[in-house]
Amino acid sequence: MPIIENSWTHTYITTNRIKLHYVTQGEGILMLMLHGFPEFWYSWRHQIPEFAKNYQVVALDLRGYNDSDKPQTQSAYVMDEFVKDIEGVIQGLGYESCVLVGHDWGGAIAWNFAYAHPDMVEKLIILNLPHPAKFSQGLSTPQQLLRSYYIFLFQLPLLPELVLQACDYEAITKVIQGKAFNKNAFTTADLKAYKEAAAKRGAITAMLNYYRNIFQQRLLNKNWSLLDVPTLMIWGEEDTALGKELTYGTQDYVRNLQIKFIPNSGHWVQQEQPEVVTEYMREFLA
């Protein structure tokens, strides 16, 4: 894989009856990082060595992605299973709690995990993924419905797989570059790494199954209580998939909330503006 390995370590952990791959570096309090679609642990490549100075950083490949197991049944890709995965990882690594960091789908899992196990989350950091209640409200507007067209496209059988696999997975490159404001943040080697991860046997269907189960789970229709976990939201203001207005009113659902907006960044904020993201994370954790 065309990446700089630094001093991090690749390894596996078995949790919730599946084997998950992760990269780890450093020691101390656990900082667990969860990526989004269509990425893998590599989306945290800038943050891993920075926070390894003070934490044991663990960047997971979520189930279905890259080198983690890819259950074949669609029913394996539901939020209850994702939450159990994270619980098992924390406990399996010998910890009782962690600093939980999530972007995109990883952010959705992090929100849900913090609600399910607030005692296991010391602090929560969410990047470019709204609170589930705010996303549900957003989908009632024509503007966000148009931005989220791909969620409905992904409900179709087979066609999304064919589109994403066509021309040597060129659509993976287009998704990443298309949602980036700072397109120079991704080198040719970075894009190749994402395409190679998506090309692994079973990965594309597994990644799509996250979306195919959204409506069956009624994730968007829950009654959300007030979250007591201290939370930082970091938001790239030029996100074309998720409007900035989805952050407005989040304080109604989180008791202790900070929001940091980052201009000149699209959806992939920790990769497009890594130094700024790291600075805001450090301030919050201090």
mmCIF file of C-alpha atoms in Angstrom:
data_model
loop_
_atom_site.group_PDB
_atom_site.id
_atom_site.type_symbol
_atom_site.label_atom_id
_atom_site.label_comp_id
_atom_site.label_asym_id
_atom_site.label_seq_id
_atom_site.Cartn_x
_atom_site.Cartn_y
_atom_site.Cartn_z
ATOM 1 C CA MET A 1 0.000 0.000 0.000
ATOM 2 C CA PRO A 2 1.470 3.382 -1.022
ATOM 3 C CA ILE A 3 1.534 5.027 2.405
ATOM 4 C CA ILE A 4 4.126 6.080 4.918
ATOM 5 C CA GLU A 5 3.976 3.591 7.776
ATOM 6 C CA ASN A 6 5.526 5.782 10.476
ATOM 7 C CA SER A 7 5.791 3.707 13.655
ATOM 8 C CA TRP A 8 2.205 2.482 13.864
ATOM 9 C CA THR A 9 1.311 -1.188 14.071
ATOM 10 C CA HIS A 10 -1.262 -3.210 12.119
ATOM 11 C CA THR A 11 -3.135 -5.854 14.090
ATOM 12 C CA TYR A 12 -6.531 -7.526 14.605
ATOM 13 C CA ILE A 13 -9.064 -7.969 17.363
ATOM 14 C CA THR A 14 -12.016 -10.338 17.575
ATOM 15 C CA THR A 15 -15.214 -8.720 18.821
ATOM 16 C CA ASN A 16 -18.905 -9.505 18.477
ATOM 17 C CA ARG A 17 -18.059 -12.695 16.544
ATOM 18 C CA ILE A 18 -16.042 -10.937 13.833
ATOM 19 C CA LYS A 19 -12.394 -9.974 13.320
ATOM 20 C CA LEU A 20 -11.593 -6.304 12.888
ATOM 21 C CA HIS A 21 -8.343 -4.853 11.601
ATOM 22 C CA TYR A 22 -6.902 -1.734 13.182
ATOM 23 C CA VAL A 23 -3.808 0.444 13.252
ATOM 24 C CA THR A 24 -2.414 1.538 16.605
ATOM 25 C CA GLN A 25 0.320 3.795 17.905
ATOM 26 C CA GLY A 26 1.243 5.285 21.284
ATOM 27 C CA GLU A 27 0.214 4.449 24.831
ATOM 28 C CA GLY A 28 -1.987 5.878 27.554
ATOM 29 C CA ILE A 29 -5.713 6.650 27.475
ATOM 30 C CA LEU A 30 -7.469 4.998 24.547
ATOM 31 C CA MET A 31 -8.427 7.224 21.612
ATOM 32 C CA LEU A 32 -10.611 5.211 19.250
ATOM 33 C CA MET A 33 -11.093 6.561 15.710
ATOM 34 C CA LEU A 34 -13.940 5.526 13.400
ATOM 35 C CA HIS A 35 -13.857 6.327 9.688
ATOM 36 C CA GLY A 36 -16.646 6.892 7.173
ATOM 37 C CA PHE A 37 -17.680 5.915 3.638
ATOM 38 C CA PRO A 38 -15.872 5.023 1.394
ATOM 39 C CA GLU A 39 -12.743 5.140 3.534
ATOM 40 C CA PHE A 40 -10.875 2.958 6.055
ATOM 41 C CA TRP A 41 -8.451 3.570 8.932
ATOM 42 C CA TYR A 42 -6.224 5.534 6.521
ATOM 43 C CA SER A 43 -8.460 8.609 6.761
ATOM 44 C CA TRP A 44 -6.840 9.263 10.181
ATOM 45 C CA ARG A 45 -3.243 9.059 8.892
ATOM 46 C CA HIS A 46 -2.535 12.686 9.858
ATOM 47 C CA GLN A 47 -3.975 12.418 13.368
ATOM 48 C CA ILE A 48 -2.588 9.016 14.417
ATOM 49 C CA PRO A 49 1.049 10.075 14.985
ATOM 50 C CA GLU A 50 0.021 13.433 16.456
ATOM 51 C CA PHE A 51 -2.163 12.003 19.212
ATOM 52 C CA ALA A 52 0.035 8.946 19.767
ATOM 53 C CA LYS A 53 2.279 11.302 21.755
ATOM 54 C CA ASN A 54 -0.330 11.270 24.548
ATOM 55 C CA TYR A 55 -2.774 8.429 23.840
ATOM 56 C CA GLN A 56 -2.994 4.886 22.606
ATOM 57 C CA VAL A 57 -4.551 5.716 19.278
ATOM 58 C CA VAL A 58 -6.542 2.944 17.604
ATOM 59 C CA ALA A 59 -7.928 3.578 14.101
ATOM 60 C CA LEU A 60 -10.349 0.828 13.136
ATOM 61 C CA ASP A 61 -11.411 -0.613 9.836
ATOM 62 C CA LEU A 62 -15.150 -0.845 10.463
ATOM 63 C CA ARG A 63 -16.833 -4.166 9.702
ATOM 64 C CA GLY A 64 -17.096 -4.624 5.954
ATOM 65 C CA TYR A 65 -14.158 -2.345 5.182
ATOM 66 C CA ASN A 66 -10.596 -2.976 3.992
ATOM 67 C CA ASP A 67 -9.005 -5.777 6.071
ATOM 68 C CA SER A 68 -11.854 -6.309 8.559
ATOM 69 C CA ASP A 69 -14.325 -9.177 8.210
ATOM 70 C CA LYS A 70 -17.153 -8.679 5.721
ATOM 71 C CA PRO A 71 -20.253 -10.639 6.757
ATOM 72 C CA GLN A 72 -22.287 -11.526 3.677
ATOM 73 C CA THR A 73 -25.786 -11.000 5.077
ATOM 74 C CA GLN A 74 -27.247 -7.518 4.808
ATOM 75 C CA SER A 75 -28.674 -7.845 8.325
ATOM 76 C CA ALA A 76 -25.113 -7.809 9.718
ATOM 77 C CA TYR A 77 -24.852 -4.086 8.958
ATOM 78 C CA VAL A 78 -27.162 -2.533 11.522
ATOM 79 C CA MET A 79 -26.433 -0.031 14.276
ATOM 80 C CA ASP A 80 -26.915 -2.507 17.115
ATOM 81 C CA GLU A 81 -24.089 -4.614 15.682
ATOM 82 C CA PHE A 82 -21.829 -1.597 15.113
ATOM 83 C CA VAL A 83 -22.311 -0.541 18.735
ATOM 84 C CA LYS A 84 -21.495 -4.055 19.961
ATOM 85 C CA ASP A 85 -18.348 -4.008 17.802
ATOM 86 C CA ILE A 86 -17.109 -0.842 19.482
ATOM 87 C CA GLU A 87 -17.972 -2.054 22.964
ATOM 88 C CA GLY A 88 -16.003 -5.246 22.317
ATOM 89 C CA VAL A 89 -13.008 -3.358 20.953
ATOM 90 C CA ILE A 90 -12.760 -1.095 24.002
ATOM 91 C CA GLN A 91 -13.063 -3.983 26.437
ATOM 92 C CA GLY A 92 -10.890 -6.310 24.352
ATOM 93 C CA LEU A 93 -8.072 -3.775 24.402
ATOM 94 C CA GLY A 94 -8.254 -3.739 28.198
ATOM 95 C CA TYR A 95 -9.986 -0.396 28.697
ATOM 96 C CA GLU A 96 -13.184 0.670 30.419
ATOM 97 C CA SER A 97 -13.624 3.873 28.396
ATOM 98 C CA CYS A 98 -12.091 5.956 25.614
ATOM 99 C CA VAL A 99 -11.994 9.229 23.791
ATOM 100 C CA LEU A 100 -14.231 8.401 20.824
ATOM 101 C CA VAL A 101 -13.656 10.123 17.486
ATOM 102 C CA GLY A 102 -15.876 9.579 14.449
ATOM 103 C CA HIS A 103 -16.307 10.988 10.953
ATOM 104 C CA ASP A 104 -19.230 10.407 8.566
ATOM 105 C CA TRP A 105 -20.569 6.860 9.221
ATOM 106 C CA GLY A 106 -18.009 6.596 12.010
ATOM 107 C CA GLY A 107 -19.623 9.705 13.461
ATOM 108 C CA ALA A 108 -23.071 8.113 13.286
ATOM 109 C CA ILE A 109 -21.756 5.072 15.134
ATOM 110 C CA ALA A 110 -20.020 7.305 17.683
ATOM 111 C CA TRP A 111 -23.236 9.251 18.383
ATOM 112 C CA ASN A 112 -25.179 6.033 18.897
ATOM 113 C CA PHE A 113 -22.454 4.452 21.011
ATOM 114 C CA ALA A 114 -22.269 7.492 23.294
ATOM 115 C CA TYR A 115 -26.012 7.276 23.895
ATOM 116 C CA ALA A 116 -25.899 3.519 24.484
ATOM 117 C CA HIS A 117 -22.769 3.529 26.699
ATOM 118 C CA PRO A 118 -22.101 7.050 28.014
ATOM 119 C CA ASP A 119 -19.966 5.605 30.811
ATOM 120 C CA MET A 120 -17.547 4.232 28.195
ATOM 121 C CA VAL A 121 -16.986 7.589 26.465
ATOM 122 C CA GLU A 122 -14.867 10.137 28.310
ATOM 123 C CA LYS A 123 -15.154 12.661 25.509
ATOM 124 C CA LEU A 124 -16.811 12.549 22.098
ATOM 125 C CA ILE A 125 -15.448 14.171 18.935
ATOM 126 C CA ILE A 126 -17.629 14.200 15.817
ATOM 127 C CA LEU A 127 -16.485 15.398 12.403
ATOM 128 C CA ASN A 128 -18.965 16.359 9.665
ATOM 129 C CA LEU A 129 -21.834 14.186 10.801
ATOM 130 C CA PRO A 130 -24.849 15.834 12.443
ATOM 131 C CA HIS A 131 -26.626 14.609 15.517
ATOM 132 C CA PRO A 132 -29.092 11.926 14.319
ATOM 133 C CA ALA A 133 -32.075 14.043 15.342
ATOM 134 C CA LYS A 134 -30.799 16.986 13.305
ATOM 135 C CA PHE A 135 -30.137 14.781 10.279
ATOM 136 C CA SER A 136 -33.671 13.412 10.485
ATOM 137 C CA GLN A 137 -35.030 16.955 10.580
ATOM 138 C CA GLY A 138 -32.797 17.878 7.652
ATOM 139 C CA LEU A 139 -34.210 15.107 5.489
ATOM 140 C CA SER A 140 -37.592 16.800 5.696
ATOM 141 C CA THR A 141 -36.193 19.712 3.659
ATOM 142 C CA PRO A 142 -35.831 19.664 -0.150
ATOM 143 C CA GLN A 143 -32.300 21.058 0.138
ATOM 144 C CA GLN A 144 -30.932 18.192 2.259
ATOM 145 C CA LEU A 145 -32.969 15.583 0.394
ATOM 146 C CA LEU A 146 -31.226 16.665 -2.797
ATOM 147 C CA ARG A 147 -27.820 16.515 -1.121
ATOM 148 C CA SER A 148 -28.614 13.019 0.190
ATOM 149 C CA TYR A 149 -29.785 11.598 -3.152
ATOM 150 C CA TYR A 150 -27.105 8.903 -2.997
ATOM 151 C CA ILE A 151 -28.717 7.329 0.089
ATOM 152 C CA PHE A 152 -31.770 6.541 -2.017
ATOM 153 C CA LEU A 153 -29.670 5.447 -5.005
ATOM 154 C CA PHE A 154 -27.824 2.980 -2.762
ATOM 155 C CA GLN A 155 -31.115 1.234 -1.921
ATOM 156 C CA LEU A 156 -31.168 -0.302 -5.413
ATOM 157 C CA PRO A 157 -29.832 -3.849 -5.852
ATOM 158 C CA LEU A 158 -26.665 -4.470 -7.895
ATOM 159 C CA LEU A 159 -26.593 -1.162 -9.784
ATOM 160 C CA PRO A 160 -24.644 0.755 -7.092
ATOM 161 C CA GLU A 161 -22.059 -2.058 -6.990
ATOM 162 C CA LEU A 162 -21.634 -1.885 -10.756
ATOM 163 C CA VAL A 163 -21.274 1.883 -10.710
ATOM 164 C CA LEU A 164 -18.676 1.885 -7.923
ATOM 165 C CA GLN A 165 -16.655 -0.952 -9.487
ATOM 166 C CA ALA A 166 -16.651 0.409 -13.049
ATOM 167 C CA CYS A 167 -13.432 1.546 -14.696
ATOM 168 C CA ASP A 168 -11.158 0.237 -11.941
ATOM 169 C CA TYR A 169 -13.222 1.782 -9.116
ATOM 170 C CA GLU A 170 -12.961 5.242 -10.617
ATOM 171 C CA ALA A 171 -16.157 6.261 -8.779
ATOM 172 C CA ILE A 172 -14.303 5.978 -5.456
ATOM 173 C CA THR A 173 -11.896 8.649 -6.647
ATOM 174 C CA LYS A 174 -14.782 10.797 -7.871
ATOM 175 C CA VAL A 175 -16.627 10.522 -4.546
ATOM 176 C CA ILE A 176 -13.579 11.653 -2.591
ATOM 177 C CA GLN A 177 -12.481 14.411 -4.943
ATOM 178 C CA GLY A 178 -16.069 15.508 -5.591
ATOM 179 C CA LYS A 179 -16.783 16.125 -1.891
ATOM 180 C CA ALA A 180 -13.414 17.788 -1.263
ATOM 181 C CA PHE A 181 -13.039 21.554 -1.282
ATOM 182 C CA ASN A 182 -9.266 21.260 -0.912
ATOM 183 C CA LYS A 183 -8.625 18.714 -3.660
ATOM 184 C CA ASN A 184 -4.863 19.001 -3.187
ATOM 185 C CA ALA A 185 -5.277 17.209 0.139
ATOM 186 C CA PHE A 186 -5.368 13.877 -1.718
ATOM 187 C CA THR A 187 -2.329 12.597 -3.553
ATOM 188 C CA THR A 188 -2.441 9.993 -6.302
ATOM 189 C CA ALA A 189 -1.150 7.500 -3.729
ATOM 190 C CA ASP A 190 -3.963 8.405 -1.304
ATOM 191 C CA LEU A 191 -6.634 7.836 -3.937
ATOM 192 C CA LYS A 192 -5.023 4.573 -4.970
ATOM 193 C CA ALA A 193 -5.120 3.372 -1.364
ATOM 194 C CA TYR A 194 -8.862 4.067 -1.155
ATOM 195 C CA LYS A 195 -9.519 2.282 -4.434
ATOM 196 C CA GLU A 196 -7.494 -0.743 -3.335
ATOM 197 C CA ALA A 197 -9.413 -0.966 -0.060
ATOM 198 C CA ALA A 198 -12.755 -0.769 -1.874
ATOM 199 C CA ALA A 199 -11.653 -3.447 -4.339
ATOM 200 C CA LYS A 200 -11.189 -6.090 -1.659
ATOM 201 C CA ARG A 201 -13.574 -9.010 -1.999
ATOM 202 C CA GLY A 202 -17.000 -8.197 -0.591
ATOM 203 C CA ALA A 203 -16.144 -4.653 0.467
ATOM 204 C CA ILE A 204 -18.361 -2.697 -1.922
ATOM 205 C CA THR A 205 -21.547 -4.564 -1.029
ATOM 206 C CA ALA A 206 -20.692 -4.397 2.675
ATOM 207 C CA MET A 207 -20.156 -0.639 2.467
ATOM 208 C CA LEU A 208 -23.472 -0.184 0.657
ATOM 209 C CA ASN A 209 -25.314 -2.332 3.184
ATOM 210 C CA TYR A 210 -24.747 0.369 5.812
ATOM 211 C CA TYR A 211 -27.068 2.567 3.731
ATOM 212 C CA ARG A 212 -29.466 -0.193 2.743
ATOM 213 C CA ASN A 213 -30.417 -0.754 6.373
ATOM 214 C CA ILE A 214 -31.004 2.874 7.364
ATOM 215 C CA PHE A 215 -34.757 2.959 6.898
ATOM 216 C CA GLN A 216 -35.503 -0.560 8.185
ATOM 217 C CA GLN A 217 -33.863 0.321 11.514
ATOM 218 C CA ARG A 218 -35.889 3.512 11.934
ATOM 219 C CA LEU A 219 -32.657 5.184 13.044
ATOM 220 C CA LEU A 220 -33.983 8.558 12.009
ATOM 221 C CA ASN A 221 -37.212 8.312 13.998
ATOM 222 C CA LYS A 222 -35.911 7.781 17.529
ATOM 223 C CA ASN A 223 -36.586 10.058 20.465
ATOM 224 C CA TRP A 224 -33.172 11.371 21.488
ATOM 225 C CA SER A 225 -32.538 12.403 25.079
ATOM 226 C CA LEU A 226 -29.986 14.948 26.312
ATOM 227 C CA LEU A 227 -26.456 13.534 26.027
ATOM 228 C CA ASP A 228 -24.202 14.193 29.023
ATOM 229 C CA VAL A 229 -20.887 13.250 27.367
ATOM 230 C CA PRO A 230 -18.682 16.324 26.666
ATOM 231 C CA THR A 231 -18.786 16.684 22.891
ATOM 232 C CA LEU A 232 -16.825 18.549 20.226
ATOM 233 C CA MET A 233 -18.217 18.897 16.704
ATOM 234 C CA ILE A 234 -15.808 19.883 13.944
ATOM 235 C CA TRP A 235 -17.370 20.914 10.653
ATOM 236 C CA GLY A 236 -15.858 21.632 7.240
ATOM 237 C CA GLU A 237 -18.081 24.461 6.026
ATOM 238 C CA GLU A 238 -17.962 23.525 2.329
ATOM 239 C CA ASP A 239 -19.468 20.059 2.806
ATOM 240 C CA THR A 240 -21.665 19.418 -0.254
ATOM 241 C CA ALA A 241 -23.283 16.284 1.225
ATOM 242 C CA LEU A 242 -24.281 17.626 4.645
ATOM 243 C CA GLY A 243 -25.296 21.243 5.012
ATOM 244 C CA LYS A 244 -23.843 23.389 7.785
ATOM 245 C CA GLU A 245 -27.391 24.157 8.936
ATOM 246 C CA LEU A 246 -27.613 20.567 10.226
ATOM 247 C CA THR A 247 -25.414 21.653 13.149
ATOM 248 C CA TYR A 248 -27.815 24.395 14.260
ATOM 249 C CA GLY A 249 -29.711 23.421 17.391
ATOM 250 C CA THR A 250 -27.406 20.545 18.346
ATOM 251 C CA GLN A 251 -27.129 22.087 21.814
ATOM 252 C CA ASP A 252 -30.727 20.965 22.389
ATOM 253 C CA TYR A 253 -29.442 17.378 22.433
ATOM 254 C CA VAL A 254 -25.987 17.720 24.022
ATOM 255 C CA ARG A 255 -25.509 19.305 27.439
ATOM 256 C CA ASN A 256 -21.796 20.136 27.076
ATOM 257 C CA LEU A 257 -21.160 21.016 23.416
ATOM 258 C CA GLN A 258 -18.510 22.867 21.465
ATOM 259 C CA ILE A 259 -18.728 23.432 17.696
ATOM 260 C CA LYS A 260 -15.798 24.505 15.543
ATOM 261 C CA PHE A 261 -16.395 25.471 11.921
ATOM 262 C CA ILE A 262 -13.505 25.229 9.484
ATOM 263 C CA PRO A 263 -13.644 27.275 6.254
ATOM 264 C CA ASN A 264 -12.005 26.085 3.046
ATOM 265 C CA SER A 265 -12.805 22.451 3.816
ATOM 266 C CA GLY A 266 -15.293 20.010 2.426
ATOM 267 C CA HIS A 267 -16.561 16.741 3.853
ATOM 268 C CA TRP A 268 -13.126 15.178 4.534
ATOM 269 C CA VAL A 269 -12.181 17.788 7.104
ATOM 270 C CA GLN A 270 -9.501 15.813 8.990
ATOM 271 C CA GLN A 271 -7.698 15.213 5.698
ATOM 272 C CA GLU A 272 -8.317 18.580 4.055
ATOM 273 C CA GLN A 273 -7.363 20.691 7.093
ATOM 274 C CA PRO A 274 -5.449 18.262 9.348
ATOM 275 C CA GLU A 275 -3.479 20.861 11.296
ATOM 276 C CA VAL A 276 -6.582 22.862 12.207
ATOM 277 C CA VAL A 277 -8.508 19.722 13.175
ATOM 278 C CA THR A 278 -5.642 18.557 15.374
ATOM 279 C CA GLU A 279 -5.437 21.967 17.050
ATOM 280 C CA TYR A 280 -9.167 22.023 17.859
ATOM 281 C CA MET A 281 -9.046 18.463 19.152
ATOM 282 C CA ARG A 282 -6.103 19.253 21.425
ATOM 283 C CA GLU A 283 -7.827 22.336 22.843
ATOM 284 C CA PHE A 284 -10.945 20.331 23.609
ATOM 285 C CA LEU A 285 -9.088 17.423 25.186
ATOM 286 C CA ALA A 286 -6.991 19.757 27.326
#
